[in-house]
Coordinates of C-alpha atoms and ligand atoms in Angstrom, one line a residue:
M1 CA 75.0 148.9 313.5
A2 CA 78.3 148.3 315.2
T3 CA 78.1 147.7 318.9
D4 CA 81.5 149.3 319.9
T5 CA 82.1 153.0 320.6
L6 CA 84.9 155.4 321.0
A7 CA 82.4 157.8 322.8
T8 CA 80.5 157.6 319.5
P9 CA 81.0 154.7 317.1
A10 CA 83.0 156.8 314.6
H11 CA 85.9 154.4 314.3
L12 CA 83.7 151.5 313.2
S13 CA 82.0 150.6 310.0
D14 CA 78.3 150.1 310.1
T15 CA 78.4 146.4 309.8
Q16 CA 77.9 143.8 312.6
T17 CA 81.6 142.9 312.4
R18 CA 83.8 145.3 314.3
V19 CA 85.9 147.0 311.7
F20 CA 88.8 149.1 313.0
K21 CA 90.2 151.9 311.0
N22 CA 93.5 153.6 311.2
F23 CA 93.6 156.6 313.6
I24 CA 95.3 159.5 311.9
D25 CA 95.0 163.2 312.9
G26 CA 92.2 162.4 315.3
E27 CA 90.1 160.7 312.6
W28 CA 89.3 157.0 312.0
V29 CA 90.2 156.5 308.4
D30 CA 90.4 153.6 305.9
S31 CA 93.8 152.5 304.6
I32 CA 94.6 154.1 301.3
S33 CA 95.1 150.6 300.0
G34 CA 91.5 149.7 300.7
E35 CA 92.7 146.3 302.0
T36 CA 92.0 144.8 305.4
F37 CA 93.0 141.8 307.5
E38 CA 91.3 139.7 310.1
N39 CA 92.1 139.4 313.8
R40 CA 90.9 136.0 315.1
N41 CA 90.8 134.4 318.5
P42 CA 93.7 131.9 318.8
A43 CA 91.6 129.8 321.2
D44 CA 88.7 129.5 318.8
T45 CA 89.4 130.7 315.3
R46 CA 85.7 130.8 314.5
D47 CA 85.6 133.9 316.7
L48 CA 86.4 137.0 314.5
V49 CA 87.6 139.7 316.9
G50 CA 87.8 142.4 314.3
I51 CA 88.8 143.5 310.9
F52 CA 91.8 145.9 310.7
Q53 CA 93.3 148.0 308.0
K54 CA 96.1 146.5 306.0
S55 CA 98.0 149.7 305.6
N56 CA 101.0 150.6 303.4
K57 CA 103.6 153.3 303.0
E58 CA 101.1 156.0 302.0
D59 CA 99.2 155.5 305.3
V60 CA 102.5 155.8 307.2
N61 CA 103.2 159.1 305.3
A62 CA 99.8 160.5 306.2
A63 CA 100.3 159.5 309.9
V64 CA 103.7 161.0 310.1
D65 CA 102.5 164.2 308.5
A66 CA 99.7 164.4 311.1
A67 CA 102.3 163.8 313.9
K68 CA 104.5 166.5 312.5
R69 CA 101.7 169.1 312.6
A70 CA 100.7 168.1 316.1
F71 CA 104.3 168.2 317.3
A72 CA 104.5 172.0 316.6
K73 CA 101.9 172.6 319.4
W74 CA 102.3 169.6 321.6
R75 CA 106.0 170.3 322.4
L76 CA 104.9 173.6 323.8
V77 CA 102.3 172.2 326.2
P78 CA 103.9 172.2 329.7
A79 CA 105.0 168.7 330.6
P80 CA 102.9 168.7 333.8
R81 CA 99.8 169.4 331.7
R82 CA 100.7 166.6 329.3
A83 CA 101.2 164.3 332.2
E84 CA 97.8 165.2 333.6
M85 CA 96.2 163.7 330.5
V86 CA 98.2 160.5 331.0
F87 CA 97.0 160.4 334.6
R88 CA 93.4 160.7 333.4
A89 CA 94.1 157.9 330.9
A90 CA 95.1 155.7 333.9
E91 CA 91.7 156.4 335.6
I92 CA 89.8 155.6 332.4
L93 CA 91.8 152.3 332.0
I94 CA 90.8 151.4 335.5
E95 CA 87.1 151.9 334.6
R96 CA 87.5 149.8 331.4
K97 CA 89.9 147.2 332.8
E98 CA 87.6 144.3 332.6
E99 CA 86.4 145.1 329.1
Y100 CA 89.9 145.6 327.7
S101 CA 91.2 142.5 329.5
R102 CA 88.5 140.4 327.8
D103 CA 89.2 141.9 324.5
M104 CA 92.9 141.0 325.0
T105 CA 92.2 137.4 326.0
R106 CA 90.1 137.1 322.8
E107 CA 92.7 138.4 320.5
M108 CA 95.9 137.1 322.2
G109 CA 94.7 134.0 324.1
K110 CA 96.4 134.4 327.4
V111 CA 94.3 133.8 330.5
L112 CA 92.1 136.5 332.0
A113 CA 94.2 136.9 335.1
E114 CA 97.2 137.7 332.9
T115 CA 95.4 140.1 330.6
R116 CA 94.1 141.9 333.6
G117 CA 97.8 142.1 334.6
D118 CA 98.7 143.5 331.2
V119 CA 96.1 146.3 331.4
Q120 CA 97.2 146.9 335.0
E121 CA 100.8 147.4 333.7
A122 CA 99.5 150.1 331.4
I123 CA 97.8 151.7 334.4
D124 CA 100.9 151.5 336.5
C125 CA 103.0 152.9 333.6
A126 CA 100.5 155.8 333.2
Y127 CA 100.7 156.7 336.9
Y128 CA 104.4 156.5 336.9
M129 CA 104.9 158.5 333.7
A130 CA 102.4 161.1 334.9
G131 CA 104.7 161.7 337.8
E132 CA 107.6 162.1 335.5
G133 CA 105.9 165.1 333.9
R134 CA 106.7 167.0 337.1
R135 CA 110.3 165.8 337.2
M136 CA 112.2 165.6 333.9
F137 CA 115.2 166.8 335.9
G138 CA 118.3 168.1 334.3
P139 CA 121.6 169.3 335.9
T140 CA 122.2 172.9 336.8
V141 CA 126.0 173.2 337.4
P142 CA 128.4 175.9 338.3
S143 CA 130.1 177.5 335.3
E144 CA 133.9 177.7 335.0
L145 CA 133.5 181.4 334.4
P146 CA 132.2 184.2 336.5
N147 CA 128.7 185.6 335.8
K148 CA 127.8 182.7 333.7
F149 CA 125.0 180.2 334.3
A150 CA 125.1 176.6 333.0
M151 CA 122.3 173.9 332.9
A152 CA 121.0 171.1 330.7
V153 CA 117.3 170.7 329.8
R154 CA 115.4 167.8 328.3
Q155 CA 113.7 168.4 324.9
P156 CA 111.4 166.1 323.0
V157 CA 113.0 164.1 320.2
G158 CA 110.2 164.9 317.7
I159 CA 108.1 162.3 315.9
C160 CA 108.5 158.8 317.3
G161 CA 107.8 155.6 315.4
M162 CA 106.8 152.5 317.5
I163 CA 106.5 148.9 316.5
T164 CA 105.2 146.4 319.0
P165 CA 104.9 142.6 319.4
W166 CA 101.7 140.6 320.2
N167 CA 102.6 139.1 323.6
F168 CA 102.0 142.1 325.8
P169 CA 99.6 144.0 323.5
M170 CA 98.7 146.9 325.8
A171 CA 101.6 146.9 328.3
I172 CA 104.3 147.3 325.7
S173 CA 102.4 149.9 323.7
S174 CA 102.0 151.8 327.0
W175 CA 105.8 151.6 327.8
K176 CA 106.4 153.4 324.5
L177 CA 103.5 155.8 324.1
L178 CA 103.2 157.1 327.6
P179 CA 106.7 158.3 328.2
A180 CA 106.9 159.6 324.6
V181 CA 103.9 161.9 325.0
V182 CA 104.8 163.1 328.5
C183 CA 108.2 164.1 327.1
G184 CA 106.4 166.2 324.4
N185 CA 106.8 163.9 321.4
T186 CA 104.2 162.8 318.9
C187 CA 103.8 159.2 317.8
V188 CA 102.9 156.8 315.0
I189 CA 102.4 153.3 316.3
K190 CA 102.2 150.1 314.4
P191 CA 100.8 147.4 316.6
A192 CA 101.5 143.7 316.0
Q193 CA 99.2 142.3 313.4
D194 CA 98.0 139.5 315.7
T195 CA 96.8 141.8 318.5
P196 CA 96.1 145.3 317.3
L197 CA 92.9 145.8 319.3
S198 CA 94.6 146.3 322.7
T199 CA 96.7 149.1 321.3
F200 CA 93.5 150.7 319.9
N201 CA 91.9 150.3 323.3
L202 CA 94.8 152.1 325.0
V203 CA 94.7 154.9 322.5
R204 CA 91.0 155.2 323.0
A205 CA 91.6 155.7 326.7
M206 CA 94.2 158.3 326.0
T207 CA 92.0 160.1 323.4
D208 CA 89.1 160.2 325.9
A209 CA 91.5 161.6 328.5
G210 CA 91.9 164.7 326.2
L211 CA 95.0 164.0 324.1
P212 CA 94.9 166.4 321.1
K213 CA 94.5 165.1 317.6
G214 CA 97.6 163.9 315.9
V215 CA 99.6 163.3 319.0
I216 CA 99.1 159.6 318.7
N217 CA 98.4 158.0 315.4
I218 CA 97.8 154.3 314.7
V219 CA 98.6 152.5 311.5
S220 CA 97.8 148.8 311.5
G221 CA 99.3 146.2 309.3
F222 CA 102.3 144.1 308.6
G223 CA 106.0 144.5 309.3
S224 CA 107.4 145.1 305.9
M225 CA 104.5 147.1 304.7
V226 CA 104.1 149.5 307.7
G227 CA 107.0 148.9 310.1
T228 CA 109.7 149.3 307.5
P229 CA 108.5 152.6 305.9
L230 CA 107.9 153.9 309.4
A231 CA 111.6 153.1 310.3
E232 CA 112.7 154.6 307.0
H233 CA 110.7 157.8 307.1
A234 CA 113.0 160.9 307.2
D235 CA 110.8 162.8 309.6
V236 CA 110.7 160.1 312.2
R237 CA 113.5 160.9 314.7
A238 CA 113.2 157.9 317.0
I239 CA 112.1 154.4 316.5
S240 CA 111.3 152.0 319.3
L241 CA 110.8 148.3 318.4
T242 CA 110.0 145.4 320.7
G243 CA 110.2 142.1 318.8
S244 CA 112.5 139.3 317.7
S245 CA 116.3 139.8 317.4
E246 CA 115.9 139.0 313.6
V247 CA 113.5 142.0 313.1
G248 CA 115.7 144.1 315.4
R249 CA 118.6 143.6 313.1
I250 CA 116.5 144.9 310.2
V251 CA 115.0 147.9 312.0
G252 CA 118.3 148.8 313.7
G253 CA 120.1 148.7 310.3
I254 CA 117.4 151.0 308.8
A255 CA 117.5 153.5 311.7
A256 CA 121.3 153.7 311.7
K257 CA 121.3 155.0 308.2
S258 CA 119.5 158.2 309.2
F259 CA 121.0 158.4 312.7
K260 CA 117.6 157.9 314.4
H261 CA 117.4 157.2 318.1
C262 CA 116.7 153.5 318.1
S263 CA 115.6 151.3 321.0
L264 CA 115.5 147.6 320.4
E265 CA 114.0 145.3 323.0
L266 CA 114.4 141.8 321.6
G267 CA 114.5 138.1 322.4
G268 CA 115.5 136.0 325.4
K269 CA 116.3 132.5 326.5
N270 CA 116.1 133.0 330.2
P271 CA 117.7 130.8 332.8
M272 CA 116.4 129.9 336.3
I273 CA 119.1 128.4 338.6
V274 CA 118.0 126.0 341.4
L275 CA 120.8 125.3 343.9
D276 CA 120.9 122.4 346.3
D277 CA 119.9 124.7 349.2
A278 CA 116.8 126.2 347.5
N279 CA 113.3 126.0 348.8
L280 CA 112.2 123.4 346.3
D281 CA 108.4 124.0 346.7
L282 CA 109.0 127.7 345.9
A283 CA 111.3 126.9 342.9
I284 CA 108.8 124.5 341.4
E285 CA 106.0 127.0 341.7
G286 CA 108.2 129.6 340.2
G287 CA 109.4 127.4 337.4
L288 CA 105.9 126.5 336.4
W289 CA 104.7 130.1 336.4
G290 CA 107.8 131.3 334.5
G291 CA 107.8 128.4 332.0
F292 CA 104.1 128.1 331.2
G293 CA 102.6 131.5 332.1
T294 CA 101.5 133.2 328.9
T295 CA 102.1 129.8 327.2
G296 CA 105.8 130.4 327.4
Q297 CA 105.3 133.4 325.1
R298 CA 107.1 136.0 327.2
C299 CA 110.4 137.5 326.2
T300 CA 111.3 136.8 329.9
A301 CA 109.9 133.2 330.0
T302 CA 111.8 130.7 332.1
S303 CA 112.8 128.5 329.2
R304 CA 115.8 126.9 330.8
I305 CA 115.9 125.6 334.3
I306 CA 119.4 124.8 335.6
V307 CA 119.3 122.5 338.6
Q308 CA 122.1 121.5 340.9
K309 CA 122.7 117.7 340.9
G310 CA 121.8 117.2 344.6
V311 CA 118.2 118.2 344.0
Y312 CA 117.9 117.4 340.3
R313 CA 115.9 114.2 340.6
A314 CA 113.6 115.6 343.3
F315 CA 113.0 118.8 341.3
I316 CA 112.2 117.1 337.9
D317 CA 109.9 114.5 339.4
R318 CA 107.8 117.1 341.1
Y319 CA 108.0 119.7 338.3
I320 CA 106.9 117.2 335.7
E321 CA 104.1 115.9 337.8
R322 CA 102.8 119.5 338.2
A323 CA 103.3 120.4 334.6
K324 CA 101.2 117.5 333.4
K325 CA 98.3 118.7 335.5
L326 CA 98.2 122.3 334.2
K327 CA 94.8 123.1 332.7
V328 CA 95.0 124.2 329.1
G329 CA 92.1 125.9 327.4
N330 CA 90.4 129.1 326.4
G331 CA 91.7 131.9 328.6
L332 CA 88.2 133.3 329.1
D333 CA 87.5 130.3 331.4
E334 CA 88.8 131.5 334.8
S335 CA 89.9 128.0 335.7
V336 CA 92.3 127.6 332.8
E337 CA 96.0 128.0 333.5
M338 CA 97.5 128.0 330.0
G339 CA 96.0 129.4 326.8
P340 CA 96.9 128.6 323.2
A341 CA 99.8 129.6 321.0
I342 CA 99.2 133.0 319.3
N343 CA 98.8 131.5 315.8
E344 CA 99.4 128.4 313.7
K345 CA 102.9 129.4 312.7
Q346 CA 104.0 129.8 316.3
L347 CA 102.4 126.4 317.2
Q348 CA 104.3 124.8 314.3
T349 CA 107.5 126.4 315.6
D350 CA 106.8 125.0 319.1
L351 CA 106.1 121.5 317.7
S352 CA 109.2 121.6 315.5
Y353 CA 111.4 122.3 318.5
V354 CA 109.9 119.2 320.2
E355 CA 111.3 117.2 317.3
I356 CA 114.6 119.0 317.4
G357 CA 114.9 118.3 321.1
K358 CA 114.1 114.6 320.6
N359 CA 116.6 114.3 317.7
E360 CA 119.3 116.0 319.8
G361 CA 118.9 113.4 322.5
A362 CA 117.1 115.3 325.2
K363 CA 114.5 113.3 327.1
L364 CA 110.9 114.4 326.6
M365 CA 109.2 113.8 329.9
C366 CA 105.9 115.6 329.5
G367 CA 103.8 116.9 326.7
G368 CA 105.1 117.5 323.2
N369 CA 101.8 117.2 321.3
R370 CA 99.3 119.4 319.8
L371 CA 95.8 119.4 321.4
D372 CA 93.2 119.5 318.7
Q373 CA 90.3 117.4 319.8
G374 CA 87.0 118.4 321.5
E375 CA 87.2 121.9 323.1
Y376 CA 90.7 122.4 321.4
K377 CA 89.5 121.7 317.9
Y378 CA 89.4 125.3 316.7
G379 CA 92.5 126.7 318.5
W380 CA 96.3 126.5 318.5
F381 CA 96.8 124.5 321.6
M382 CA 99.6 122.3 322.8
Q383 CA 100.6 120.4 325.9
P384 CA 103.0 121.9 328.4
T385 CA 106.3 120.3 327.4
V386 CA 109.3 119.5 329.5
F387 CA 112.7 118.1 328.4
I388 CA 115.2 116.9 330.9
D389 CA 118.9 116.0 330.6
V390 CA 119.3 118.8 328.2
D391 CA 122.9 119.6 327.1
P392 CA 123.5 123.4 327.3
K393 CA 124.7 123.4 323.7
M394 CA 121.5 121.8 322.3
R395 CA 119.4 124.0 320.1
I396 CA 116.4 123.7 322.5
A397 CA 118.7 125.2 325.2
Q398 CA 120.1 127.9 323.0
E399 CA 117.3 129.2 320.7
E400 CA 114.3 131.2 321.7
I401 CA 111.3 128.9 321.1
F402 CA 108.6 131.3 322.5
G403 CA 106.3 128.5 323.5
P404 CA 105.5 126.1 326.4
V405 CA 108.7 124.1 326.1
V406 CA 111.0 124.1 329.1
S407 CA 114.5 122.6 329.0
I408 CA 116.0 121.3 332.3
I409 CA 119.7 121.2 332.5
A410 CA 121.8 119.6 335.3
C411 CA 124.7 121.6 336.9
D412 CA 127.5 120.9 339.4
N413 CA 127.7 124.1 341.4
L414 CA 127.0 127.8 341.3
E415 CA 130.0 128.6 339.0
N416 CA 128.9 125.9 336.5
A417 CA 125.3 127.2 336.7
I418 CA 126.4 130.7 335.9
E419 CA 128.6 129.6 333.0
I420 CA 125.6 127.7 331.5
A421 CA 123.2 130.6 332.2
N422 CA 125.5 133.1 330.4
G423 CA 126.4 130.7 327.6
I424 CA 123.8 131.9 325.1
E425 CA 123.4 134.8 322.7
Y426 CA 120.7 136.5 324.7
G427 CA 120.8 138.4 328.0
L428 CA 117.3 139.5 329.1
S429 CA 116.2 137.9 332.4
S430 CA 117.7 135.4 334.8
S431 CA 117.0 134.0 338.3
I432 CA 118.4 132.0 341.1
Y433 CA 116.8 130.0 343.9
T434 CA 119.1 129.7 346.9
R435 CA 119.0 130.5 350.7
D436 CA 122.7 131.4 350.8
V437 CA 123.1 135.1 350.7
N438 CA 126.7 134.9 349.4
K439 CA 125.6 132.8 346.4
A440 CA 122.6 135.1 345.7
F441 CA 125.0 138.1 345.6
T442 CA 127.5 136.3 343.5
A443 CA 124.7 135.5 341.0
M444 CA 123.4 139.2 341.1
R445 CA 126.9 140.2 340.1
D446 CA 127.8 137.5 337.6
L447 CA 124.7 136.7 335.6
Y448 CA 125.1 138.8 332.4
A449 CA 121.5 139.8 331.9
G450 CA 119.4 142.9 332.2
I451 CA 117.3 141.5 335.0
T452 CA 118.1 139.1 337.8
Y453 CA 115.5 137.7 340.3
I454 CA 116.4 136.1 343.6
N455 CA 114.0 133.4 344.7
A456 CA 111.5 134.3 342.0
P457 CA 111.2 133.1 338.4
T458 CA 112.5 135.1 335.4
I459 CA 109.2 137.0 334.9
G460 CA 107.5 139.8 336.8
A461 CA 109.1 143.1 335.9
E462 CA 107.7 146.3 337.3
V463 CA 107.3 149.5 335.3
H464 CA 109.5 151.8 337.4
L465 CA 112.7 149.9 337.0
P466 CA 114.7 149.6 333.8
F467 CA 113.6 146.8 331.4
G468 CA 115.8 145.3 328.7
G469 CA 118.8 143.1 328.3
T470 CA 122.4 142.5 327.1
K471 CA 123.8 140.9 324.0
A472 CA 121.3 140.0 321.3
T473 CA 118.4 141.1 323.5
G474 CA 118.9 144.7 322.5
N475 CA 121.1 147.6 321.7
G476 CA 121.7 148.9 325.2
H477 CA 118.6 151.0 325.8
R478 CA 116.1 150.3 328.6
E479 CA 112.3 150.7 328.7
G480 CA 110.6 151.4 332.0
G481 CA 111.8 153.7 334.7
I482 CA 114.0 156.7 333.9
G483 CA 115.5 154.9 330.9
A484 CA 112.3 155.7 329.0
I485 CA 112.6 159.4 329.7
E486 CA 116.2 159.2 328.5
F487 CA 115.2 157.6 325.2
F488 CA 112.4 160.0 324.4
T489 CA 114.3 163.2 325.1
E490 CA 117.3 165.0 323.7
W491 CA 119.6 166.9 326.1
K492 CA 120.2 170.5 325.4
S493 CA 123.0 172.3 327.3
V494 CA 122.2 176.0 327.9
Y495 CA 124.8 178.6 328.9
V496 CA 123.7 182.1 329.9
D497 CA 126.5 184.6 330.1
Y498 CA 125.5 187.7 332.1
S499 CA 128.9 189.3 332.4
D500 CA 128.4 191.7 329.4
K501 CA 131.7 190.8 328.0
L502 CA 133.2 188.0 325.8
Q503 CA 134.4 185.2 328.0
K504 CA 136.3 182.4 326.4
A505 CA 135.8 178.9 328.0
Q506 CA 139.0 177.1 328.8
I507 CA 141.0 180.1 327.7
D508 CA 140.1 182.9 330.1
R509 CA 141.4 181.6 333.4
V510 CA 143.5 182.9 336.2
D511 CA 146.1 180.2 337.1
Ligands
LIG1 P1 108.4 140.0 315.5 O1 109.8 140.5 315.5 O2 108.0 139.0 314.5 O3 107.5 141.3 315.2 C1 107.5 142.4 316.1 C2 107.0 143.6 315.3 O4 107.8 143.9 314.3 C3 105.6 143.3 314.7 O5 104.8 144.5 314.9 C4 105.9 143.1 313.3 O6 104.9 143.4 312.4 C5 107.1 144.0 313.1 N1 108.0 143.7 311.9 C6 108.2 142.5 311.4 N2 109.0 142.5 310.4 C7 109.3 143.8 310.2 C8 110.2 144.6 309.3 N3 110.8 143.9 308.4 N4 110.3 145.9 309.5 C9 109.6 146.5 310.5 N5 108.8 145.9 311.4 C10 108.7 144.6 311.2 O7 108.1 139.6 317.0 P2 106.7 139.0 317.5 O8 106.5 137.6 317.0 O9 105.6 140.0 317.4 O10 107.1 139.0 319.1 C11 107.8 138.0 319.7 C12 109.3 138.4 319.8 O11 109.3 139.6 320.6 C13 110.1 137.4 320.7 O12 111.4 137.3 320.1 C14 110.2 138.1 322.0 O13 111.3 137.7 322.8 C15 110.2 139.5 321.7 N6 109.8 140.4 322.8 C16 110.8 141.1 323.4 C17 110.4 141.9 324.5 C18 111.5 142.7 325.2 O14 111.1 143.7 325.8 N7 112.8 142.4 325.2 C19 109.1 141.9 325.0 C20 108.2 141.2 324.3 C21 108.5 140.4 323.2

């Protein structure tokens, strides 16, 4: 018998291997296609984490139908009651934090300290969004006319489709699902094919917290087979994608055709500026954490470090010395600092950029190789890699690699640093290390990105502030904070005329 349970083990098959079914209308069901795919541990591919449904358009249709039925009732549940379920989900997640973190390290590879942080982010998001259920403020304004009342109220959008990436498997699902359900929407989510288990775990917590059937439905599978039909479905009124800019262009194009709400949170190539007056110890610590945390697989990863010439040599010497010593390995080992790439394809991409960097003339000072001997034999490991003397126009300084490859670029002064920082197609995160308040404020104003950190690396967002970026990083929406409530609601303006006569706005006036 299966060892895992949802309360009872209904979502599993009766074999030893954990088989996860789609979750539609409160039931765990096989894909209509009858096909499945494997989820394996990227640190040790002999470890089969689970078998998931390889779904198709028909499964999407069934899930959307269930969400549609559930929406008729869920939208009428008072928002504070909806929010209470989300609050309970937070408490369940706290109880299960260790179990879900270990599941996540097994399916995604990042170290336990980080997967605990990922689950914590879902907990934080749940508490924050539970509070929003008692706010959802709208304006009440004086009318232009006597005996007339004017206000605007938030209404749910309807059925929301969600498509997530693999790097923050629970946090990103929570950023989408939790505000959506608090606002009275119902959801169909397609988790990334590399890390579906963490979304299943989040939804289990929400189901156990009392969420009615059909409010959240999961359809697992691949982008074109599940993500595309979800984005295309006529009954889906909002689509929220976090992923690459390439897929963002596809999904945004599909959503535009039927005028869906569409939130795109996409790639990044994030700069960290280190000025001559910076606390170098702090900058080196930050640059290591930002560059190699999550194996560089964060949309906000510090992939470019722009260092002023006065401290360039001192910075690179010490940074490289530290990067060489980072302990790479299986994230379940608490002493490991950097896990594997998510899969073979990503590892090959990372390694191909090492060749690109070398051919472009950047100096490879550290790493650059695959690790595949001994303990690394069955995983997708690579050394922490640092290039120096990188020209800002080189591909390794322009393109999102999404791996443990950091490019260090020299700059003359603050103005030059900001020009280099902004000289890319993305605009997600940015940071500056300086002790000069004037320079810090200039950077806060002039870095054209959705996030700027002062004296911290480019990673570390908190759930109650807007999250997202400029240019090719997205389409202007923000997750986190109040932006999520904005996205998952429609405004309705309501006018109540209690004058008992026809009053004509803009026309009936005494001048
Ligand atoms: P990806 O774009 O390959 O996939 C993202 C999701 O889209 C997956 O669920 C995938 O199955 C689905 N998808 C793929 N093709 C599709 C299609 N044609 N139609 C519909 N859906 C499709 O990205 P990934 O490799 O999972 O994640 C890495 C990317 O995500 C990086 O570019 C990273 O910067 C970005 N990211 C952005 C943020 C952010 O908030 N800005 C956060 C995390 C990751």
